[in-house]
Amino acid sequence: MSEPTPRRGVAERIAQTLRSSIVKGRFRPGDALPSERELAEKYDVNRSSIREALKRLEAWGLVQIRQGGATRVTDFLLSAGLELLPHLMEATGKVDPTILSDVHEIRAMLLGWCAEQAAQKADAASMNRLDELVRKMIDAKGKPQLLQELDYDFFQELITISGNRVMGLFSNVVKDVYLKGREQFLSLYAKGVFDPVHHKKTVEAIRARDSRGAAEAMRAHARTALETLEARA
Amino acid sequence: MSEPTPRRGVAERIAQTLRSSIVKGRFRPGDALPSERELAEKYDVNRSSIREALKRLEAWGLVQIRQGGATRVTDFLLSAGLELLPHLMEATGKVDPTILSDVHEIRAMLLGWCAEQAAQKADAASMNRLDELVRKMIDAKGKPQLLQELDYDFFQELITISGNRVMGLFSNVVKDVYLKGREQFLSLYAKGVFDPVHHKKTVEAIRARDSRGAAEAMRAHARTALETLEARA
DNA sequence: CGTCTCCCAGTGGTCGGACCAGAGCGTACT
DNA sequence: AGTACGCTCTGGTCCGACCACTGGGAGACG
């Protein structure tokens, strides 16, 4: 009852441990990991479990496994996917402010693009759904968790309107990043901080078929969020 | 020497087979896959190999595995990452033109954003590297494969200049997509088709610190590519 | 008759021990 | 010195057993 992840599976736990070691730099890119048999003995589990853990690391792009040769650590900044982001942000124990800035730059790009597309393609029903979301945001003032979800729903609705399936796949990954790091962003939605003005402006611009205005409003939203976070750091 | 995947490992082969079945719709979202023991018998391999294959499917976001319960197929459009794209494009045997369009929309967004950032942040050395790449493109006229690589290198250089690590992670995924589907795009770089005018304009705009111009030039490049592909389809 | 509970068959998870296949390096031969 | 062989260590696959959990059906209860 004391451990944080008692029922999470041996393989998963070991995979997380190794991932942490790699991200924190205890293994350098190019280094060879201990052999599966050694790791099995070290963690006192079966080799099968070690294999499963290593397979996950491989899927995450953190190591390269080659039959006959050793399993080597890759330069994960050159091979890992976005799903590594939450762990990268926590590598030093607290959020790295420079990465936070990078994240919000990308966020601004994505939101801006989606808003632009939405202004060109939205139908009446979609616009009403967006209105509804803004209304809920106003009602939810002071409920951080709810506001956070509504903010994400707004993004999701924009993607749906854009009709771009590739953006849809992309948002799946973003969602995972978002859920795993949600506490780190929760302060953004605290009482007196979050204001859906930009969302409101966005919907108005979409109704007016003003792509540029919609995009700019969403970018402003992302920019505001970053400034808020930086001010608190 | 003839087969495409002769020595690729049992687990990998089975994972691909199952992925294909799922993407092509032979298993519907929510369906239960046969049990590991059944699959092991069906494919005449050990259960370990089946487990490994299923783990990959899970990592790809195609199935959900739960101890005690059955392994069920997920709605992959809602859970899979970008790495599924190449397989999605080939699901029907040939490239789905609507997805191709989606891809290039995203491509235009990314290239535009990177060019914009580059115009603001590039130093002299970076600009020279970009110039060098354009020069190589001109020299490489008529060598599709080389042109394709140079085009990607150009993108990569823009990302490096932007200094955004999140975009770097993103580009890792894009690169995989790109490599797996490279033949499908190779015709873009055939003799008489590919012209690095837009790249040239981009570098000029970057030198002039003209963000908007640089972004527009790169977007024009992506748009041209899409039009070329559509004209040939 | 309906509902609720409990139990067990079947699912995935872990184990261990064996053997196969590829890679790398030292050694012995040329 | 150079080269080719082969030993040894790596990961890959197989087998068969047992553990942990779920889900649904058989039975008890209202």
Short mmCIF file of N, CA, C and O in Angstrom, two decimals, chain B residues 17-135:
data_model
loop_
_atom_site.label_atom_id
_atom_site.label_comp_id
_atom_site.label_asym_id
_atom_site.label_seq_id
_atom_site.Cartn_x
_atom_site.Cartn_y
_atom_site.Cartn_z
N THR B 17 0.88 -8.00 -39.96
CA THR B 17 -0.31 -8.66 -40.48
C THR B 17 -1.56 -8.18 -39.74
O THR B 17 -2.57 -7.81 -40.36
N LEU B 18 -1.47 -8.18 -38.41
CA LEU B 18 -2.63 -7.77 -37.63
C LEU B 18 -2.95 -6.30 -37.86
O LEU B 18 -4.12 -5.92 -37.98
N ARG B 19 -1.91 -5.48 -37.94
CA ARG B 19 -2.15 -4.06 -38.19
C ARG B 19 -2.90 -3.86 -39.49
O ARG B 19 -3.86 -3.09 -39.57
N SER B 20 -2.45 -4.59 -40.49
CA SER B 20 -3.11 -4.49 -41.78
C SER B 20 -4.58 -4.87 -41.67
O SER B 20 -5.46 -4.20 -42.22
N SER B 21 -4.85 -5.96 -40.95
CA SER B 21 -6.23 -6.40 -40.79
C SER B 21 -7.08 -5.33 -40.12
O SER B 21 -8.23 -5.11 -40.49
N ILE B 22 -6.50 -4.67 -39.14
CA ILE B 22 -7.25 -3.66 -38.40
C ILE B 22 -7.50 -2.43 -39.27
O ILE B 22 -8.62 -1.94 -39.39
N VAL B 23 -6.44 -1.96 -39.90
CA VAL B 23 -6.56 -0.74 -40.70
C VAL B 23 -7.52 -0.96 -41.86
O VAL B 23 -8.27 -0.07 -42.25
N LYS B 24 -7.49 -2.17 -42.42
CA LYS B 24 -8.38 -2.45 -43.54
C LYS B 24 -9.80 -2.75 -43.10
O LYS B 24 -10.68 -3.00 -43.93
N GLY B 25 -10.01 -2.80 -41.80
CA GLY B 25 -11.38 -2.93 -41.31
C GLY B 25 -11.86 -4.35 -41.09
O GLY B 25 -13.03 -4.58 -40.85
N ARG B 26 -10.94 -5.33 -41.18
CA ARG B 26 -11.37 -6.71 -40.95
C ARG B 26 -11.72 -6.93 -39.48
O ARG B 26 -12.49 -7.81 -39.15
N PHE B 27 -11.11 -6.13 -38.62
CA PHE B 27 -11.56 -6.07 -37.23
C PHE B 27 -12.12 -4.67 -37.00
O PHE B 27 -11.46 -3.68 -37.35
N ARG B 28 -13.31 -4.60 -36.47
CA ARG B 28 -13.92 -3.29 -36.24
C ARG B 28 -13.59 -2.80 -34.84
O ARG B 28 -13.38 -3.61 -33.93
N PRO B 29 -13.56 -1.49 -34.66
CA PRO B 29 -13.32 -0.94 -33.33
C PRO B 29 -14.28 -1.53 -32.31
O PRO B 29 -15.48 -1.62 -32.56
N GLY B 30 -13.75 -1.98 -31.20
CA GLY B 30 -14.58 -2.58 -30.16
C GLY B 30 -14.57 -4.09 -30.23
O GLY B 30 -14.85 -4.76 -29.24
N ASP B 31 -14.26 -4.64 -31.40
CA ASP B 31 -14.17 -6.09 -31.52
C ASP B 31 -13.08 -6.65 -30.61
O ASP B 31 -12.10 -5.98 -30.32
N ALA B 32 -13.30 -7.89 -30.18
CA ALA B 32 -12.27 -8.57 -29.40
C ALA B 32 -11.39 -9.38 -30.35
O ALA B 32 -11.88 -10.10 -31.21
N LEU B 33 -10.10 -9.24 -30.18
CA LEU B 33 -9.17 -10.08 -30.94
C LEU B 33 -9.22 -11.49 -30.37
O LEU B 33 -9.60 -11.69 -29.22
N PRO B 34 -8.85 -12.50 -31.16
CA PRO B 34 -8.72 -13.85 -30.60
C PRO B 34 -7.73 -13.82 -29.44
O PRO B 34 -6.88 -12.95 -29.39
N SER B 35 -7.84 -14.76 -28.53
CA SER B 35 -6.93 -14.79 -27.39
C SER B 35 -5.52 -15.08 -27.86
O SER B 35 -5.30 -15.59 -28.95
N GLU B 36 -4.57 -14.73 -27.02
CA GLU B 36 -3.16 -14.94 -27.36
C GLU B 36 -2.91 -16.40 -27.70
O GLU B 36 -2.17 -16.71 -28.64
N ARG B 37 -3.54 -17.30 -26.94
CA ARG B 37 -3.30 -18.72 -27.19
C ARG B 37 -3.84 -19.15 -28.55
O ARG B 37 -3.22 -19.94 -29.26
N GLU B 38 -5.00 -18.61 -28.91
CA GLU B 38 -5.57 -18.94 -30.22
C GLU B 38 -4.68 -18.42 -31.34
O GLU B 38 -4.41 -19.14 -32.31
N LEU B 39 -4.27 -17.17 -31.21
CA LEU B 39 -3.42 -16.58 -32.24
C LEU B 39 -2.13 -17.36 -32.39
O LEU B 39 -1.65 -17.59 -33.50
N ALA B 40 -1.58 -17.79 -31.25
CA ALA B 40 -0.33 -18.54 -31.29
C ALA B 40 -0.51 -19.81 -32.11
O ALA B 40 0.34 -20.17 -32.93
N GLU B 41 -1.64 -20.47 -31.92
CA GLU B 41 -1.89 -21.69 -32.66
C GLU B 41 -2.12 -21.39 -34.14
O GLU B 41 -1.56 -22.04 -35.02
N LYS B 42 -2.91 -20.36 -34.39
CA LYS B 42 -3.26 -19.99 -35.76
C LYS B 42 -2.02 -19.67 -36.60
O LYS B 42 -1.89 -20.11 -37.73
N TYR B 43 -1.11 -18.88 -36.02
CA TYR B 43 0.08 -18.49 -36.78
C TYR B 43 1.22 -19.47 -36.56
O TYR B 43 2.31 -19.28 -37.10
N ASP B 44 0.96 -20.49 -35.74
CA ASP B 44 1.96 -21.52 -35.49
C ASP B 44 3.26 -20.93 -34.94
O ASP B 44 4.35 -21.23 -35.43
N VAL B 45 3.14 -20.05 -33.97
CA VAL B 45 4.31 -19.52 -33.28
C VAL B 45 4.03 -19.59 -31.79
O VAL B 45 2.94 -19.94 -31.35
N ASN B 46 5.04 -19.26 -31.03
CA ASN B 46 4.89 -19.31 -29.58
C ASN B 46 4.07 -18.13 -29.09
O ASN B 46 4.03 -17.07 -29.70
N ARG B 47 3.47 -18.33 -27.94
CA ARG B 47 2.64 -17.26 -27.39
C ARG B 47 3.47 -16.01 -27.09
O ARG B 47 2.98 -14.89 -27.19
N SER B 48 4.73 -16.19 -26.75
CA SER B 48 5.60 -15.04 -26.48
C SER B 48 5.65 -14.11 -27.68
O SER B 48 5.61 -12.89 -27.54
N SER B 49 5.78 -14.71 -28.85
CA SER B 49 5.87 -13.90 -30.05
C SER B 49 4.57 -13.15 -30.29
O SER B 49 4.57 -11.98 -30.68
N ILE B 50 3.46 -13.84 -30.05
CA ILE B 50 2.17 -13.18 -30.19
C ILE B 50 2.07 -12.01 -29.22
O ILE B 50 1.66 -10.90 -29.58
N ARG B 51 2.50 -12.25 -27.99
CA ARG B 51 2.46 -11.18 -27.00
C ARG B 51 3.26 -9.97 -27.46
O ARG B 51 2.81 -8.83 -27.35
N GLU B 52 4.42 -10.26 -28.00
CA GLU B 52 5.27 -9.16 -28.46
C GLU B 52 4.59 -8.38 -29.58
O GLU B 52 4.60 -7.16 -29.60
N ALA B 53 3.96 -9.11 -30.48
CA ALA B 53 3.25 -8.46 -31.58
C ALA B 53 2.12 -7.59 -31.04
O ALA B 53 1.94 -6.45 -31.45
N LEU B 54 1.38 -8.13 -30.09
CA LEU B 54 0.25 -7.38 -29.53
C LEU B 54 0.74 -6.13 -28.80
O LEU B 54 0.08 -5.09 -28.84
N LYS B 55 1.90 -6.25 -28.15
CA LYS B 55 2.44 -5.09 -27.46
C LYS B 55 2.72 -3.96 -28.44
O LYS B 55 2.55 -2.78 -28.15
N ARG B 56 3.18 -4.34 -29.62
CA ARG B 56 3.45 -3.32 -30.62
C ARG B 56 2.16 -2.65 -31.06
O ARG B 56 2.07 -1.43 -31.19
N LEU B 57 1.14 -3.47 -31.29
CA LEU B 57 -0.15 -2.90 -31.69
C LEU B 57 -0.64 -1.94 -30.63
O LEU B 57 -1.20 -0.89 -30.95
N GLU B 58 -0.41 -2.31 -29.37
CA GLU B 58 -0.85 -1.43 -28.29
C GLU B 58 -0.07 -0.12 -28.32
O GLU B 58 -0.65 0.96 -28.17
N ALA B 59 1.25 -0.22 -28.56
CA ALA B 59 2.07 0.98 -28.61
C ALA B 59 1.65 1.87 -29.76
O ALA B 59 1.74 3.09 -29.68
N TRP B 60 1.15 1.27 -30.83
CA TRP B 60 0.69 2.05 -31.98
C TRP B 60 -0.71 2.63 -31.75
O TRP B 60 -1.22 3.37 -32.57
N GLY B 61 -1.32 2.22 -30.65
CA GLY B 61 -2.66 2.75 -30.37
C GLY B 61 -3.76 2.05 -31.13
O GLY B 61 -4.84 2.59 -31.32
N LEU B 62 -3.50 0.82 -31.56
CA LEU B 62 -4.50 0.11 -32.36
C LEU B 62 -5.36 -0.83 -31.52
O LEU B 62 -6.48 -1.16 -31.92
N VAL B 63 -4.85 -1.30 -30.42
CA VAL B 63 -5.63 -2.19 -29.56
C VAL B 63 -5.45 -1.76 -28.10
O VAL B 63 -4.52 -1.03 -27.76
N GLN B 64 -6.35 -2.24 -27.27
CA GLN B 64 -6.24 -2.00 -25.84
C GLN B 64 -6.19 -3.35 -25.15
O GLN B 64 -7.09 -4.18 -25.32
N ILE B 65 -5.14 -3.58 -24.38
CA ILE B 65 -4.95 -4.86 -23.70
C ILE B 65 -5.31 -4.70 -22.23
O ILE B 65 -4.85 -3.75 -21.58
N ARG B 66 -6.13 -5.59 -21.73
CA ARG B 66 -6.48 -5.54 -20.31
C ARG B 66 -6.38 -6.92 -19.71
O ARG B 66 -6.97 -7.88 -20.22
N GLN B 67 -5.64 -7.02 -18.62
CA GLN B 67 -5.50 -8.31 -17.98
C GLN B 67 -6.87 -8.83 -17.56
O GLN B 67 -7.69 -8.10 -17.03
N GLY B 68 -7.09 -10.10 -17.80
CA GLY B 68 -8.35 -10.72 -17.43
C GLY B 68 -9.40 -10.60 -18.51
O GLY B 68 -10.20 -11.51 -18.71
N GLY B 69 -9.40 -9.50 -19.23
CA GLY B 69 -10.37 -9.31 -20.29
C GLY B 69 -9.74 -9.54 -21.65
O GLY B 69 -8.55 -9.82 -21.76
N ALA B 70 -10.53 -9.42 -22.67
CA ALA B 70 -10.03 -9.65 -24.01
C ALA B 70 -9.26 -8.43 -24.50
O ALA B 70 -9.40 -7.34 -23.96
N THR B 71 -8.44 -8.63 -25.53
CA THR B 71 -7.76 -7.53 -26.19
C THR B 71 -8.67 -6.98 -27.27
O THR B 71 -9.08 -7.71 -28.17
N ARG B 72 -9.03 -5.73 -27.16
CA ARG B 72 -10.02 -5.16 -28.06
C ARG B 72 -9.40 -4.14 -29.00
O ARG B 72 -8.45 -3.45 -28.66
N VAL B 73 -9.98 -4.06 -30.19
CA VAL B 73 -9.53 -3.11 -31.19
C VAL B 73 -10.07 -1.72 -30.84
O VAL B 73 -11.25 -1.59 -30.51
N THR B 74 -9.21 -0.72 -30.89
CA THR B 74 -9.66 0.63 -30.58
C THR B 74 -10.05 1.35 -31.88
O THR B 74 -9.76 0.88 -32.98
N ASP B 75 -10.71 2.48 -31.73
CA ASP B 75 -10.98 3.32 -32.89
C ASP B 75 -9.70 4.10 -33.16
O ASP B 75 -9.44 5.13 -32.57
N PHE B 76 -8.90 3.55 -34.08
CA PHE B 76 -7.54 4.06 -34.21
C PHE B 76 -7.47 5.51 -34.65
O PHE B 76 -6.50 6.20 -34.38
N LEU B 77 -8.51 5.99 -35.31
CA LEU B 77 -8.48 7.40 -35.70
C LEU B 77 -8.54 8.30 -34.47
O LEU B 77 -8.21 9.47 -34.53
N LEU B 78 -8.96 7.72 -33.34
CA LEU B 78 -9.04 8.50 -32.11
C LEU B 78 -7.90 8.22 -31.16
O LEU B 78 -7.83 8.82 -30.10
N SER B 79 -7.04 7.28 -31.50
CA SER B 79 -6.01 6.93 -30.52
C SER B 79 -4.63 6.74 -31.13
O SER B 79 -3.63 6.79 -30.42
N ALA B 80 -4.56 6.52 -32.43
CA ALA B 80 -3.25 6.26 -33.03
C ALA B 80 -2.48 7.54 -33.26
O ALA B 80 -3.05 8.63 -33.33
N GLY B 81 -1.19 7.41 -33.36
CA GLY B 81 -0.33 8.56 -33.62
C GLY B 81 -0.04 8.71 -35.10
O GLY B 81 -0.55 7.96 -35.94
N LEU B 82 0.80 9.68 -35.42
CA LEU B 82 1.10 9.99 -36.81
C LEU B 82 1.78 8.85 -37.53
O LEU B 82 1.67 8.73 -38.75
N GLU B 83 2.48 8.01 -36.78
CA GLU B 83 3.24 6.95 -37.43
C GLU B 83 2.33 5.98 -38.17
O GLU B 83 2.78 5.18 -38.97
N LEU B 84 1.04 6.08 -37.92
CA LEU B 84 0.11 5.20 -38.62
C LEU B 84 -0.15 5.68 -40.05
O LEU B 84 -0.63 4.93 -40.90
N LEU B 85 0.19 6.92 -40.30
CA LEU B 85 -0.14 7.55 -41.57
C LEU B 85 0.24 6.75 -42.82
O LEU B 85 -0.62 6.51 -43.68
N PRO B 86 1.48 6.31 -42.93
CA PRO B 86 1.85 5.58 -44.15
C PRO B 86 0.95 4.38 -44.39
O PRO B 86 0.57 4.10 -45.52
N HIS B 87 0.60 3.68 -43.31
CA HIS B 87 -0.21 2.48 -43.46
C HIS B 87 -1.64 2.85 -43.78
O HIS B 87 -2.35 2.13 -44.49
N LEU B 88 -2.07 3.97 -43.27
CA LEU B 88 -3.41 4.45 -43.55
C LEU B 88 -3.53 4.81 -45.02
O LEU B 88 -4.54 4.54 -45.67
N MET B 89 -2.48 5.39 -45.56
CA MET B 89 -2.50 5.81 -46.95
C MET B 89 -2.54 4.61 -47.89
O MET B 89 -3.09 4.70 -48.98
N GLU B 90 -1.98 3.51 -47.43
CA GLU B 90 -1.92 2.34 -48.30
C GLU B 90 -3.04 1.35 -48.04
O GLU B 90 -3.07 0.26 -48.60
N ALA B 91 -3.97 1.73 -47.17
CA ALA B 91 -4.98 0.79 -46.73
C ALA B 91 -5.74 0.18 -47.90
O ALA B 91 -6.04 -1.01 -47.91
N THR B 92 -6.01 0.96 -48.90
CA THR B 92 -6.82 0.47 -50.01
C THR B 92 -5.95 -0.05 -51.15
O THR B 92 -6.45 -0.38 -52.21
N GLY B 93 -4.65 -0.11 -50.91
CA GLY B 93 -3.76 -0.61 -51.95
C GLY B 93 -3.10 0.51 -52.72
O GLY B 93 -1.99 0.40 -53.16
N LYS B 94 -3.81 1.62 -52.85
CA LYS B 94 -3.18 2.79 -53.48
C LYS B 94 -3.46 4.02 -52.62
O LYS B 94 -4.28 3.98 -51.70
N VAL B 95 -2.73 5.07 -52.91
CA VAL B 95 -2.81 6.25 -52.07
C VAL B 95 -4.19 6.90 -52.13
O VAL B 95 -4.73 7.15 -53.20
N ASP B 96 -4.72 7.15 -50.97
CA ASP B 96 -6.01 7.82 -50.87
C ASP B 96 -5.80 9.32 -51.12
O ASP B 96 -5.12 9.99 -50.36
N PRO B 97 -6.36 9.86 -52.21
CA PRO B 97 -6.07 11.24 -52.58
C PRO B 97 -6.54 12.26 -51.54
O PRO B 97 -5.92 13.32 -51.39
N THR B 98 -7.60 11.94 -50.81
CA THR B 98 -8.07 12.92 -49.82
C THR B 98 -7.09 13.03 -48.66
O THR B 98 -6.88 14.11 -48.12
N ILE B 99 -6.49 11.89 -48.29
CA ILE B 99 -5.50 11.95 -47.22
C ILE B 99 -4.25 12.66 -47.70
O ILE B 99 -3.61 13.42 -46.96
N LEU B 100 -3.93 12.44 -48.96
CA LEU B 100 -2.77 13.13 -49.54
C LEU B 100 -2.94 14.63 -49.40
O LEU B 100 -2.01 15.36 -49.05
N SER B 101 -4.14 15.08 -49.65
CA SER B 101 -4.43 16.51 -49.52
C SER B 101 -4.25 16.97 -48.08
O SER B 101 -3.66 18.02 -47.81
N ASP B 102 -4.77 16.17 -47.15
CA ASP B 102 -4.60 16.50 -45.72
C ASP B 102 -3.12 16.62 -45.36
O ASP B 102 -2.71 17.54 -44.66
N VAL B 103 -2.35 15.66 -45.85
CA VAL B 103 -0.93 15.65 -45.53
C VAL B 103 -0.26 16.95 -45.98
O VAL B 103 0.51 17.56 -45.25
N HIS B 104 -0.61 17.35 -47.18
CA HIS B 104 0.07 18.53 -47.69
C HIS B 104 -0.40 19.82 -47.04
O HIS B 104 0.35 20.79 -46.97
N GLU B 105 -1.62 19.82 -46.57
CA GLU B 105 -2.06 20.99 -45.80
C GLU B 105 -1.20 21.15 -44.56
O GLU B 105 -0.74 22.25 -44.22
N ILE B 106 -0.98 20.02 -43.88
CA ILE B 106 -0.17 20.06 -42.67
C ILE B 106 1.27 20.44 -43.01
O ILE B 106 1.92 21.21 -42.31
N ARG B 107 1.72 19.87 -44.10
CA ARG B 107 3.08 20.16 -44.55
C ARG B 107 3.25 21.66 -44.78
O ARG B 107 4.25 22.26 -44.37
N ALA B 108 2.27 22.26 -45.42
CA ALA B 108 2.34 23.70 -45.68
C ALA B 108 2.38 24.47 -44.36
O ALA B 108 3.15 25.43 -44.21
N MET B 109 1.59 24.03 -43.40
CA MET B 109 1.57 24.71 -42.11
C MET B 109 2.95 24.65 -41.45
O MET B 109 3.48 25.67 -40.99
N LEU B 110 3.51 23.45 -41.41
CA LEU B 110 4.79 23.27 -40.73
C LEU B 110 5.91 24.04 -41.43
O LEU B 110 6.69 24.74 -40.78
N LEU B 111 5.97 23.87 -42.76
CA LEU B 111 7.04 24.56 -43.49
C LEU B 111 6.90 26.07 -43.33
O LEU B 111 7.89 26.78 -43.12
N GLY B 112 5.68 26.56 -43.41
CA GLY B 112 5.45 27.99 -43.27
C GLY B 112 5.91 28.49 -41.92
O GLY B 112 6.63 29.49 -41.81
N TRP B 113 5.55 27.78 -40.89
CA TRP B 113 5.90 28.21 -39.54
C TRP B 113 7.42 28.22 -39.36
O TRP B 113 7.99 29.17 -38.83
N CYS B 114 8.06 27.14 -39.81
CA CYS B 114 9.52 27.05 -39.66
C CYS B 114 10.21 28.17 -40.42
O CYS B 114 11.16 28.79 -39.90
N ALA B 115 9.74 28.46 -41.62
CA ALA B 115 10.36 29.52 -42.42
C ALA B 115 10.19 30.86 -41.71
O ALA B 115 11.13 31.68 -41.65
N GLU B 116 9.02 31.06 -41.14
CA GLU B 116 8.76 32.30 -40.42
C GLU B 116 9.74 32.47 -39.26
O GLU B 116 10.34 33.52 -39.06
N GLN B 117 9.88 31.39 -38.48
CA GLN B 117 10.80 31.43 -37.35
C GLN B 117 12.23 31.67 -37.82
O GLN B 117 12.98 32.44 -37.21
N ALA B 118 12.57 30.98 -38.90
CA ALA B 118 13.94 31.07 -39.40
C ALA B 118 14.26 32.51 -39.81
O ALA B 118 15.37 33.01 -39.58
N ALA B 119 13.28 33.18 -40.41
CA ALA B 119 13.51 34.56 -40.83
C ALA B 119 13.83 35.45 -39.64
O ALA B 119 14.53 36.46 -39.76
N GLN B 120 13.34 35.07 -38.48
CA GLN B 120 13.58 35.90 -37.29
C GLN B 120 14.88 35.52 -36.58
O GLN B 120 15.47 36.34 -35.89
N LYS B 121 15.29 34.27 -36.73
CA LYS B 121 16.37 33.81 -35.87
C LYS B 121 17.65 33.37 -36.57
O LYS B 121 18.65 33.08 -35.90
N ALA B 122 17.61 33.27 -37.90
CA ALA B 122 18.77 32.70 -38.59
C ALA B 122 20.01 33.57 -38.44
O ALA B 122 19.93 34.79 -38.50
N ASP B 123 21.15 32.92 -38.24
CA ASP B 123 22.41 33.66 -38.25
C ASP B 123 23.09 33.45 -39.60
O ASP B 123 22.59 32.69 -40.44
N ALA B 124 24.21 34.09 -39.81
CA ALA B 124 24.87 34.05 -41.11
C ALA B 124 25.21 32.62 -41.53
O ALA B 124 25.00 32.22 -42.68
N ALA B 125 25.71 31.85 -40.58
CA ALA B 125 26.13 30.49 -40.90
C ALA B 125 24.94 29.65 -41.39
O ALA B 125 25.04 28.91 -42.38
N SER B 126 23.80 29.79 -40.70
CA SER B 126 22.62 29.03 -41.10
C SER B 126 22.19 29.41 -42.50
O SER B 126 21.85 28.56 -43.34
N MET B 127 22.20 30.72 -42.76
CA MET B 127 21.79 31.18 -44.09
C MET B 127 22.68 30.59 -45.16
O MET B 127 22.22 30.18 -46.23
N ASN B 128 23.97 30.52 -44.87
CA ASN B 128 24.89 29.95 -45.85
C ASN B 128 24.59 28.46 -46.08
O ASN B 128 24.67 27.98 -47.20
N ARG B 129 24.24 27.78 -45.00
CA ARG B 129 23.91 26.35 -45.17
C ARG B 129 22.68 26.20 -46.05
O ARG B 129 22.60 25.31 -46.90
N LEU B 130 21.70 27.09 -45.85
CA LEU B 130 20.49 27.03 -46.67
C LEU B 130 20.83 27.31 -48.13
O LEU B 130 20.35 26.63 -49.04
N ASP B 131 21.67 28.33 -48.35
CA ASP B 131 22.11 28.64 -49.71
C ASP B 131 22.75 27.43 -50.36
O ASP B 131 22.47 27.08 -51.51
N GLU B 132 23.62 26.79 -49.57
CA GLU B 132 24.33 25.62 -50.06
C GLU B 132 23.35 24.52 -50.49
O GLU B 132 23.53 23.88 -51.52
N LEU B 133 22.29 24.34 -49.69
CA LEU B 133 21.31 23.31 -50.01
C LEU B 133 20.60 23.65 -51.31
O LEU B 133 20.37 22.77 -52.15
N VAL B 134 20.25 24.91 -51.49
CA VAL B 134 19.58 25.31 -52.73
C VAL B 134 20.50 25.05 -53.93
O VAL B 134 20.07 24.54 -54.96
N ARG B 135 21.78 25.39 -53.74
CA ARG B 135 22.74 25.17 -54.82
C ARG B 135 22.80 23.69 -55.18
O ARG B 135 22.78 23.31 -56.35
#
